[in-house]
Amino acid sequence: MTDENKEENKEENKDKEIKSDSKLLVKNKDVVVPGQILAEGFDFLPSYGTYRKDDKILANKLGLVTMEGKVIKTIPMAGRYLPKRNDVIIGRVTDIGMNAWRLDINSAYTAMLSSREVGGDRGYSSYPKKGSLSKTFHVGDYIFCKIVKVNSQNLTDVTTNDRGLRKLQGGRVLYVNTHKVPRIIGKKGSMVNMIKQATDCKMMVGQNGIVWIQCDPKHEATAVEAIRKIENESHIPGLTNRVKEFLEKQTEKKLDIKEDDEEIRGK
Amino acid sequence: MVYKKRLDGRKMNETREIEAKAGVIKKADGSAYFKIGKTWAYAAVYGPRELYPRFLQNSNKGIVRFSYTMMPFSGMGERVRPGPNRRSKEISMVSQKALNSVVDLVDFPNTVVDVVVELPQTDAGSRCAGICAASIALADAGVPMKDMVAAVAAGVVDNTVCLDLSYEEEHYPEFTKEKLDSEHVADIPVACIPSTGEITLLQMDGVMNKSQLIDAVNLAKEKCKEIAEIQRNAIHEKYKITTKGE
Amino acid sequence: MDEDAQENMIKLLSENLRQDKRGFEDFRDMTIELGVIATAEGSARVKVGETELIAGVKLKIDKPYSDTADEGILMVNTELTPLSNPNFESGPPSIKSIEISRVIDRGLREGQAMDVKKLCIEAGEKVWMINVDVCPVNHNGNLIDIGAIAALAALHDAKFPEVDKEGKIDYKKKTSNKLPLKEDPLPVTVIKIGDYFLVDPTENEEAVMDARITFNFRKDGNLCAIQKGEDGPLTVDDIKKMTEIAEKTMKKNRVIFEKAIK
């Protein structure tokens, strides 16, 4: 174990001097768990998802190791969505107040959609009068919206006043692991476009782990299975090809896709 | 000292067989089961999520809420009436405190992380098994935590300090015909943060002397490091890449 | 109810499709394991698709009810806790949980799963009391059917514990005597979504159903308990169709059940 680590050490830090007592115990894309020792010695620096304890660096969250030079950080693999400004998400209306709707956004906190933020190009351009909020959006509706602000109390404000944002009509909603959303979308949308091409589905992926699809009944199950496949296998290399093969087999269509850059670069 | 060989032949510092698995409850944000001997605990974690009623909220950080329940058929004797009772409420509280110091919810004020622990089968050491399962489930849920929390019950039987007493060992003086050095038995559940060696749960039931206490706690502390590896491996197993793909 | 979700489901059903590609009258794959809990006098773990329940049997000796002085007592309780599903609340059970528990209990008790006269030890003084507790570990719909299967399987697995001369039970020792089982009642729940009838609904399907009927059948094929649930009304023709579907499905499930309890 020690010899292997020293080899990896040399590869990662070819051009840099390292103290002889520093040891990196993990490599890029390793899954690490809280309390796991990632490195020993003072040559490495802890960052997101890691912390220093005496001469060791430990993980403080379930995540995937990402090395950036001497900085060790992890990409989280589990946990609820953390709202970020400008993220496009899907929220579900849970309550109607005097001037705003409360939305469940699959996070630790709910979001508010103020009646002043309802606008855009789908016919909601008039500012709803007070008291008639329930005529625009009802409890249970799914709204495709954008995060405008997250304040220090983690209160999130969203808007539908932007291109493409609207109440989602019909279709079906799936909850996925928010950390898998980038793989479900793919580089420049390559993965989601591949699923759309194969199944003729309309598909919207919220950064918060809520996915909306509207499909021909024949292909709905296939689209859902493809999404679940990505969710479960995202940490296993060769994902794009596997999904492509799966979709081609299920829909008997030949798919033409741009290869995911990560796959070319990857393991 | 008469108690030289344990009832099931284990060494003094040996626990019963342990089995742990993560991700066993699909609807939970994180979950696990932890089996030690015949004691078997499930844990499901939900959260962080908004906490109601509001007066329970902490505006500085999120809180952990722990619920320990024995399934009605899990006891060694009669059926356990379902629902919370005073014992289960106390165990819930000390278990929650055992986890509080590792869990870091400073980024989630006003929220709660609910930990639900239920045991289908118990044979002594149930609160420790519950804490071990809960710890895996919390990590599985992506909750920020400094380290796992491992827990095991140390014990004293006939003046001998040993680990992970079974139900039979706890009641050994009651049914043995052997002449014992001491009629006293002590049961000492201990929870520990492996990376710092800090103790977050300590209880004792029975009769023992002061020096035995320190020996018992140290024995448990050492074992907790090994248990924490098993807990971490349970999560690694979940993400293992099989050579054949699916 | 989420109307969009129901609309989408009906669109699928109109093309003869279910979300998990099953037939309308197909149960998901079922596994039944017996004797999984050493501390119980009898136990079973049943998995149907993603739904997973554990049932345990505990016995004790108690005074009979005054109006049935020569009969033992069977009680089946289903605990719906947040372990398997965040929508189940901790604390006092919701009315939905109560209904599920009572329907499972009635089906087995009134359906005479036990020959309660054979549970009498001393009329008016001592009878066997049998408690079955059903605990879900994973929830994806159809708790009534699967809970009842688990409870009945646990009863088949159960053996009387030893009783000493003073009448005290020694829970650590089991005799080889099985419980006096009788009619083997089992339920099949049929749900209606729009104009379509389905068995073994998943949670998504239960969320959009208009109505459901749980039919309890004894081993001899007779009905012994029925419960209609949800808000939607049913025509007599609907009920006729649902009874036939339930009967057909019960026959298939019986075969699986009989094999598992051998």
PDB file of N, CA and C in Angstrom, chain B residues 24-28 35 38 40 42-44 46 49 67 69 71-80 82-83 116-118 120-123 167-168, chain C residues 36-41 45 50 52 54-58 60 77 79 81-86 131-140 171-172 203:
ATOM      1  N   VAL B  24     -30.094   0.850   2.544  1.00  0.00           N
ATOM      2  CA  VAL B  24     -31.071  -0.246   2.522  1.00  0.00           C
ATOM      3  C   VAL B  24     -32.523   0.216   2.519  1.00  0.00           C
ATOM      4  N   ILE B  25     -32.764   1.492   2.792  1.00  0.00           N
ATOM      5  CA  ILE B  25     -34.143   2.007   2.806  1.00  0.00           C
ATOM      6  C   ILE B  25     -34.249   3.063   1.727  1.00  0.00           C
ATOM      7  N   LYS B  26     -34.985   2.732   0.649  1.00  0.00           N
ATOM      8  CA  LYS B  26     -34.919   3.536  -0.568  1.00  0.00           C
ATOM      9  C   LYS B  26     -35.445   4.959  -0.411  1.00  0.00           C
ATOM     10  N   LYS B  27     -36.498   5.138   0.412  1.00  0.00           N
ATOM     11  CA  LYS B  27     -37.080   6.477   0.493  1.00  0.00           C
ATOM     12  C   LYS B  27     -36.329   7.411   1.434  1.00  0.00           C
ATOM     13  N   ALA B  28     -35.379   6.879   2.174  1.00  0.00           N
ATOM     14  CA  ALA B  28     -34.663   7.728   3.116  1.00  0.00           C
ATOM     15  C   ALA B  28     -33.543   8.471   2.397  1.00  0.00           C
ATOM     16  N   LYS B  35     -25.625  -5.047  12.312  1.00  0.00           N
ATOM     17  CA  LYS B  35     -25.916  -6.235  13.114  1.00  0.00           C
ATOM     18  C   LYS B  35     -24.686  -6.587  13.925  1.00  0.00           C
ATOM     19  N   LYS B  38     -26.778 -11.134  17.578  1.00  0.00           N
ATOM     20  CA  LYS B  38     -28.184 -11.205  17.164  1.00  0.00           C
ATOM     21  C   LYS B  38     -28.870  -9.844  17.232  1.00  0.00           C
ATOM     22  N   TRP B  40     -29.800  -6.312  15.960  1.00  0.00           N
ATOM     23  CA  TRP B  40     -29.946  -5.859  14.578  1.00  0.00           C
ATOM     24  C   TRP B  40     -30.686  -4.534  14.603  1.00  0.00           C
ATOM     25  N   TYR B  42     -31.885  -1.011  12.280  1.00  0.00           N
ATOM     26  CA  TYR B  42     -32.038  -0.254  11.038  1.00  0.00           C
ATOM     27  C   TYR B  42     -32.001   1.227  11.393  1.00  0.00           C
ATOM     28  N   ALA B  43     -31.406   2.035  10.509  1.00  0.00           N
ATOM     29  CA  ALA B  43     -31.469   3.482  10.708  1.00  0.00           C
ATOM     30  C   ALA B  43     -31.839   4.148   9.397  1.00  0.00           C
ATOM     31  N   ALA B  44     -32.746   5.127   9.474  1.00  0.00           N
ATOM     32  CA  ALA B  44     -33.095   5.930   8.299  1.00  0.00           C
ATOM     33  C   ALA B  44     -32.899   7.389   8.670  1.00  0.00           C
ATOM     34  N   TYR B  46     -33.556  11.426   7.520  1.00  0.00           N
ATOM     35  CA  TYR B  46     -34.284  12.351   6.657  1.00  0.00           C
ATOM     36  C   TYR B  46     -33.828  13.765   6.980  1.00  0.00           C
ATOM     37  N   ARG B  49     -34.061  19.149   6.909  1.00  0.00           N
ATOM     38  CA  ARG B  49     -35.331  19.672   6.415  1.00  0.00           C
ATOM     39  C   ARG B  49     -35.867  20.643   7.454  1.00  0.00           C
ATOM     40  N   SER B  67     -34.744   9.046  17.138  1.00  0.00           N
ATOM     41  CA  SER B  67     -35.847   8.266  17.686  1.00  0.00           C
ATOM     42  C   SER B  67     -35.473   6.787  17.671  1.00  0.00           C
ATOM     43  N   THR B  69     -36.578   2.921  18.604  1.00  0.00           N
ATOM     44  CA  THR B  69     -37.757   2.091  18.881  1.00  0.00           C
ATOM     45  C   THR B  69     -37.403   0.625  18.717  1.00  0.00           C
ATOM     46  N   MET B  71     -38.857  -2.910  17.724  1.00  0.00           N
ATOM     47  CA  MET B  71     -40.058  -3.488  17.122  1.00  0.00           C
ATOM     48  C   MET B  71     -40.678  -4.433  18.153  1.00  0.00           C
ATOM     49  N   PRO B  72     -42.008  -4.563  18.180  1.00  0.00           N
ATOM     50  CA  PRO B  72     -42.665  -5.283  19.280  1.00  0.00           C
ATOM     51  C   PRO B  72     -42.166  -6.712  19.500  1.00  0.00           C
ATOM     52  N   PHE B  73     -41.630  -7.330  18.428  1.00  0.00           N
ATOM     53  CA  PHE B  73     -41.210  -8.730  18.553  1.00  0.00           C
ATOM     54  C   PHE B  73     -39.704  -8.862  18.786  1.00  0.00           C
ATOM     55  N   SER B  74     -39.038  -7.774  19.129  1.00  0.00           N
ATOM     56  CA  SER B  74     -37.576  -7.810  19.159  1.00  0.00           C
ATOM     57  C   SER B  74     -36.981  -8.127  20.520  1.00  0.00           C
ATOM     58  N   GLY B  75     -37.837  -8.203  21.539  1.00  0.00           N
ATOM     59  CA  GLY B  75     -37.307  -8.400  22.884  1.00  0.00           C
ATOM     60  C   GLY B  75     -37.078  -9.858  23.222  1.00  0.00           C
ATOM     61  N   MET B  76     -36.232 -10.097  24.228  1.00  0.00           N
ATOM     62  CA  MET B  76     -35.880 -11.475  24.593  1.00  0.00           C
ATOM     63  C   MET B  76     -37.042 -12.206  25.254  1.00  0.00           C
ATOM     64  N   GLY B  77     -38.008 -11.487  25.790  1.00  0.00           N
ATOM     65  CA  GLY B  77     -39.111 -12.151  26.498  1.00  0.00           C
ATOM     66  C   GLY B  77     -40.446 -11.803  25.879  1.00  0.00           C
ATOM     67  N   GLU B  78     -41.256 -11.090  26.670  1.00  0.00           N
ATOM     68  CA  GLU B  78     -42.599 -10.745  26.201  1.00  0.00           C
ATOM     69  C   GLU B  78     -42.571  -9.707  25.085  1.00  0.00           C
ATOM     70  N   ARG B  79     -43.729  -9.547  24.472  1.00  0.00           N
ATOM     71  CA  ARG B  79     -43.853  -8.525  23.425  1.00  0.00           C
ATOM     72  C   ARG B  79     -43.634  -7.145  24.047  1.00  0.00           C
ATOM     73  N   VAL B  80     -42.988  -6.266  23.276  1.00  0.00           N
ATOM     74  CA  VAL B  80     -42.765  -4.892  23.705  1.00  0.00           C
ATOM     75  C   VAL B  80     -43.896  -4.045  23.146  1.00  0.00           C
ATOM     76  N   PRO B  82     -45.883  -1.393  21.363  1.00  0.00           N
ATOM     77  CA  PRO B  82     -45.378  -0.400  20.413  1.00  0.00           C
ATOM     78  C   PRO B  82     -45.583   1.016  20.932  1.00  0.00           C
ATOM     79  N   GLY B  83     -44.784   1.909  20.426  1.00  0.00           N
ATOM     80  CA  GLY B  83     -44.905   3.303  20.824  1.00  0.00           C
ATOM     81  C   GLY B  83     -43.794   3.672  21.783  1.00  0.00           C
ATOM     82  N   VAL B 116     -34.131   7.938  12.412  1.00  0.00           N
ATOM     83  CA  VAL B 116     -35.112   6.977  12.915  1.00  0.00           C
ATOM     84  C   VAL B 116     -34.416   5.625  13.024  1.00  0.00           C
ATOM     85  N   VAL B 117     -34.322   5.116  14.252  1.00  0.00           N
ATOM     86  CA  VAL B 117     -33.679   3.817  14.459  1.00  0.00           C
ATOM     87  C   VAL B 117     -34.717   2.836  14.958  1.00  0.00           C
ATOM     88  N   GLU B 118     -34.818   1.679  14.295  1.00  0.00           N
ATOM     89  CA  GLU B 118     -35.730   0.623  14.753  1.00  0.00           C
ATOM     90  C   GLU B 118     -35.003  -0.697  14.759  1.00  0.00           C
ATOM     91  N   PRO B 120     -35.354  -4.800  14.729  1.00  0.00           N
ATOM     92  CA  PRO B 120     -36.198  -5.981  14.585  1.00  0.00           C
ATOM     93  C   PRO B 120     -35.829  -7.089  15.574  1.00  0.00           C
ATOM     94  N   GLN B 121     -34.622  -7.023  16.119  1.00  0.00           N
ATOM     95  CA  GLN B 121     -34.169  -8.125  16.969  1.00  0.00           C
ATOM     96  C   GLN B 121     -33.100  -7.589  17.900  1.00  0.00           C
ATOM     97  N   THR B 122     -33.199  -7.923  19.217  1.00  0.00           N
ATOM     98  CA  THR B 122     -32.180  -7.422  20.136  1.00  0.00           C
ATOM     99  C   THR B 122     -31.633  -8.553  20.996  1.00  0.00           C
ATOM    100  N   ASP B 123     -30.346  -8.438  21.319  1.00  0.00           N
ATOM    101  CA  ASP B 123     -29.710  -9.399  22.223  1.00  0.00           C
ATOM    102  C   ASP B 123     -28.579  -8.648  22.909  1.00  0.00           C
ATOM    103  N   TYR B 167     -26.823 -11.118  25.927  1.00  0.00           N
ATOM    104  CA  TYR B 167     -27.858 -11.125  26.975  1.00  0.00           C
ATOM    105  C   TYR B 167     -27.557 -12.172  28.027  1.00  0.00           C
ATOM    106  N   GLU B 168     -27.075 -13.320  27.564  1.00  0.00           N
ATOM    107  CA  GLU B 168     -26.765 -14.411  28.500  1.00  0.00           C
ATOM    108  C   GLU B 168     -25.661 -14.026  29.463  1.00  0.00           C
TER     109      GLU B 168
ATOM    110  N   VAL C  36     -37.010 -15.180  10.370  1.00  0.00           N
ATOM    111  CA  VAL C  36     -35.913 -14.211  10.300  1.00  0.00           C
ATOM    112  C   VAL C  36     -35.624 -13.522  11.634  1.00  0.00           C
ATOM    113  N   ILE C  37     -36.549 -13.651  12.584  1.00  0.00           N
ATOM    114  CA  ILE C  37     -36.375 -12.975  13.867  1.00  0.00           C
ATOM    115  C   ILE C  37     -36.306 -14.016  14.976  1.00  0.00           C
ATOM    116  N   ALA C  38     -35.134 -14.169  15.591  1.00  0.00           N
ATOM    117  CA  ALA C  38     -34.950 -15.217  16.594  1.00  0.00           C
ATOM    118  C   ALA C  38     -35.712 -14.934  17.883  1.00  0.00           C
ATOM    119  N   THR C  39     -35.983 -13.655  18.175  1.00  0.00           N
ATOM    120  CA  THR C  39     -36.652 -13.327  19.428  1.00  0.00           C
ATOM    121  C   THR C  39     -38.173 -13.491  19.336  1.00  0.00           C
ATOM    122  N   ALA C  40     -38.695 -13.704  18.140  1.00  0.00           N
ATOM    123  CA  ALA C  40     -40.134 -13.875  17.973  1.00  0.00           C
ATOM    124  C   ALA C  40     -40.476 -15.355  17.958  1.00  0.00           C
ATOM    125  N   GLU C  41     -41.718 -15.658  18.315  1.00  0.00           N
ATOM    126  CA  GLU C  41     -42.134 -17.064  18.280  1.00  0.00           C
ATOM    127  C   GLU C  41     -42.343 -17.525  16.839  1.00  0.00           C
ATOM    128  N   ARG C  45     -40.284 -12.322   6.534  1.00  0.00           N
ATOM    129  CA  ARG C  45     -39.957 -11.076   5.822  1.00  0.00           C
ATOM    130  C   ARG C  45     -40.428 -11.251   4.392  1.00  0.00           C
ATOM    131  N   GLU C  50     -40.258  -3.210  -4.467  1.00  0.00           N
ATOM    132  CA  GLU C  50     -39.445  -2.490  -3.489  1.00  0.00           C
ATOM    133  C   GLU C  50     -40.066  -2.451  -2.105  1.00  0.00           C
ATOM    134  N   GLU C  52     -41.069  -3.815   1.384  1.00  0.00           N
ATOM    135  CA  GLU C  52     -40.476  -4.860   2.226  1.00  0.00           C
ATOM    136  C   GLU C  52     -41.042  -4.732   3.632  1.00  0.00           C
ATOM    137  N   ILE C  54     -41.501  -6.740   7.644  1.00  0.00           N
ATOM    138  CA  ILE C  54     -41.158  -7.816   8.568  1.00  0.00           C
ATOM    139  C   ILE C  54     -42.342  -8.000   9.516  1.00  0.00           C
ATOM    140  N   ALA C  55     -42.766  -9.246   9.702  1.00  0.00           N
ATOM    141  CA  ALA C  55     -43.845  -9.521  10.656  1.00  0.00           C
ATOM    142  C   ALA C  55     -43.329 -10.472  11.721  1.00  0.00           C
ATOM    143  N   GLY C  56     -43.722 -10.219  12.971  1.00  0.00           N
ATOM    144  CA  GLY C  56     -43.278 -11.075  14.066  1.00  0.00           C
ATOM    145  C   GLY C  56     -44.458 -11.483  14.932  1.00  0.00           C
ATOM    146  N   VAL C  57     -44.424 -12.719  15.440  1.00  0.00           N
ATOM    147  CA  VAL C  57     -45.501 -13.251  16.274  1.00  0.00           C
ATOM    148  C   VAL C  57     -44.993 -13.381  17.698  1.00  0.00           C
ATOM    149  N   LYS C  58     -45.738 -12.836  18.641  1.00  0.00           N
ATOM    150  CA  LYS C  58     -45.413 -13.027  20.053  1.00  0.00           C
ATOM    151  C   LYS C  58     -46.629 -13.624  20.750  1.00  0.00           C
ATOM    152  N   LYS C  60     -48.599 -14.881  24.434  1.00  0.00           N
ATOM    153  CA  LYS C  60     -48.634 -14.847  25.894  1.00  0.00           C
ATOM    154  C   LYS C  60     -49.926 -15.471  26.373  1.00  0.00           C
ATOM    155  N   ASN C  77     -51.364  -6.039  14.397  1.00  0.00           N
ATOM    156  CA  ASN C  77     -51.116  -4.601  14.460  1.00  0.00           C
ATOM    157  C   ASN C  77     -50.065  -4.224  13.425  1.00  0.00           C
ATOM    158  N   GLU C  79     -47.543  -1.281  12.300  1.00  0.00           N
ATOM    159  CA  GLU C  79     -46.920  -0.030  12.739  1.00  0.00           C
ATOM    160  C   GLU C  79     -46.368   0.727  11.538  1.00  0.00           C
ATOM    161  N   THR C  81     -44.319   3.578  10.629  1.00  0.00           N
ATOM    162  CA  THR C  81     -43.406   4.553  11.233  1.00  0.00           C
ATOM    163  C   THR C  81     -42.626   5.265  10.134  1.00  0.00           C
ATOM    164  N   PRO C  82     -41.969   6.369  10.489  1.00  0.00           N
ATOM    165  CA  PRO C  82     -41.173   7.083   9.480  1.00  0.00           C
ATOM    166  C   PRO C  82     -39.959   6.304   8.982  1.00  0.00           C
ATOM    167  N   LEU C  83     -39.703   5.092   9.534  1.00  0.00           N
ATOM    168  CA  LEU C  83     -38.529   4.348   9.070  1.00  0.00           C
ATOM    169  C   LEU C  83     -38.587   4.139   7.557  1.00  0.00           C
ATOM    170  N   SER C  84     -39.761   3.708   7.073  1.00  0.00           N
ATOM    171  CA  SER C  84     -39.828   3.321   5.664  1.00  0.00           C
ATOM    172  C   SER C  84     -40.283   4.452   4.746  1.00  0.00           C
ATOM    173  N   ASN C  85     -40.810   5.514   5.318  1.00  0.00           N
ATOM    174  CA  ASN C  85     -41.441   6.521   4.483  1.00  0.00           C
ATOM    175  C   ASN C  85     -41.589   7.812   5.263  1.00  0.00           C
ATOM    176  N   PRO C  86     -41.001   8.921   4.769  1.00  0.00           N
ATOM    177  CA  PRO C  86     -41.090  10.165   5.528  1.00  0.00           C
ATOM    178  C   PRO C  86     -42.512  10.692   5.649  1.00  0.00           C
ATOM    179  N   ASN C 131     -50.140 -12.073  19.313  1.00  0.00           N
ATOM    180  CA  ASN C 131     -49.962 -10.741  18.731  1.00  0.00           C
ATOM    181  C   ASN C 131     -49.075 -10.853  17.507  1.00  0.00           C
ATOM    182  N   VAL C 132     -49.567 -10.369  16.378  1.00  0.00           N
ATOM    183  CA  VAL C 132     -48.706 -10.273  15.207  1.00  0.00           C
ATOM    184  C   VAL C 132     -48.461  -8.785  14.962  1.00  0.00           C
ATOM    185  N   ASP C 133     -47.201  -8.395  14.837  1.00  0.00           N
ATOM    186  CA  ASP C 133     -46.866  -7.011  14.515  1.00  0.00           C
ATOM    187  C   ASP C 133     -46.197  -6.969  13.155  1.00  0.00           C
ATOM    188  N   VAL C 134     -46.698  -6.092  12.312  1.00  0.00           N
ATOM    189  CA  VAL C 134     -46.182  -5.965  10.957  1.00  0.00           C
ATOM    190  C   VAL C 134     -45.463  -4.626  10.845  1.00  0.00           C
ATOM    191  N   CYS C 135     -44.194  -4.653  10.463  1.00  0.00           N
ATOM    192  CA  CYS C 135     -43.386  -3.427  10.407  1.00  0.00           C
ATOM    193  C   CYS C 135     -42.790  -3.246   9.015  1.00  0.00           C
ATOM    194  N   PRO C 136     -43.167  -2.180   8.303  1.00  0.00           N
ATOM    195  CA  PRO C 136     -42.553  -1.959   6.982  1.00  0.00           C
ATOM    196  C   PRO C 136     -41.136  -1.427   7.126  1.00  0.00           C
ATOM    197  N   VAL C 137     -40.253  -1.918   6.257  1.00  0.00           N
ATOM    198  CA  VAL C 137     -38.883  -1.421   6.217  1.00  0.00           C
ATOM    199  C   VAL C 137     -38.672  -0.581   4.955  1.00  0.00           C
ATOM    200  N   ASN C 138     -39.329  -0.988   3.871  1.00  0.00           N
ATOM    201  CA  ASN C 138     -39.283  -0.231   2.627  1.00  0.00           C
ATOM    202  C   ASN C 138     -40.698  -0.123   2.105  1.00  0.00           C
ATOM    203  N   HIS C 139     -41.065   1.034   1.608  1.00  0.00           N
ATOM    204  CA  HIS C 139     -42.455   1.245   1.199  1.00  0.00           C
ATOM    205  C   HIS C 139     -42.544   1.680  -0.250  1.00  0.00           C
ATOM    206  N   ASN C 140     -43.186   0.864  -1.079  1.00  0.00           N
ATOM    207  CA  ASN C 140     -43.566   1.324  -2.408  1.00  0.00           C
ATOM    208  C   ASN C 140     -44.920   0.739  -2.756  1.00  0.00           C
ATOM    209  N   TYR C 171     -39.594 -18.159  27.137  1.00  0.00           N
ATOM    210  CA  TYR C 171     -39.470 -17.695  25.764  1.00  0.00           C
ATOM    211  C   TYR C 171     -38.222 -18.199  25.060  1.00  0.00           C
ATOM    212  N   LYS C 172     -37.274 -18.702  25.831  1.00  0.00           N
ATOM    213  CA  LYS C 172     -36.044 -19.155  25.185  1.00  0.00           C
ATOM    214  C   LYS C 172     -36.195 -20.543  24.596  1.00  0.00           C
ATOM    215  N   GLU C 203     -46.550   3.083  -5.095  1.00  0.00           N
ATOM    216  CA  GLU C 203     -46.956   4.308  -4.393  1.00  0.00           C
ATOM    217  C   GLU C 203     -47.459   5.355  -5.394  1.00  0.00           C
TER     218      GLU C 203
END
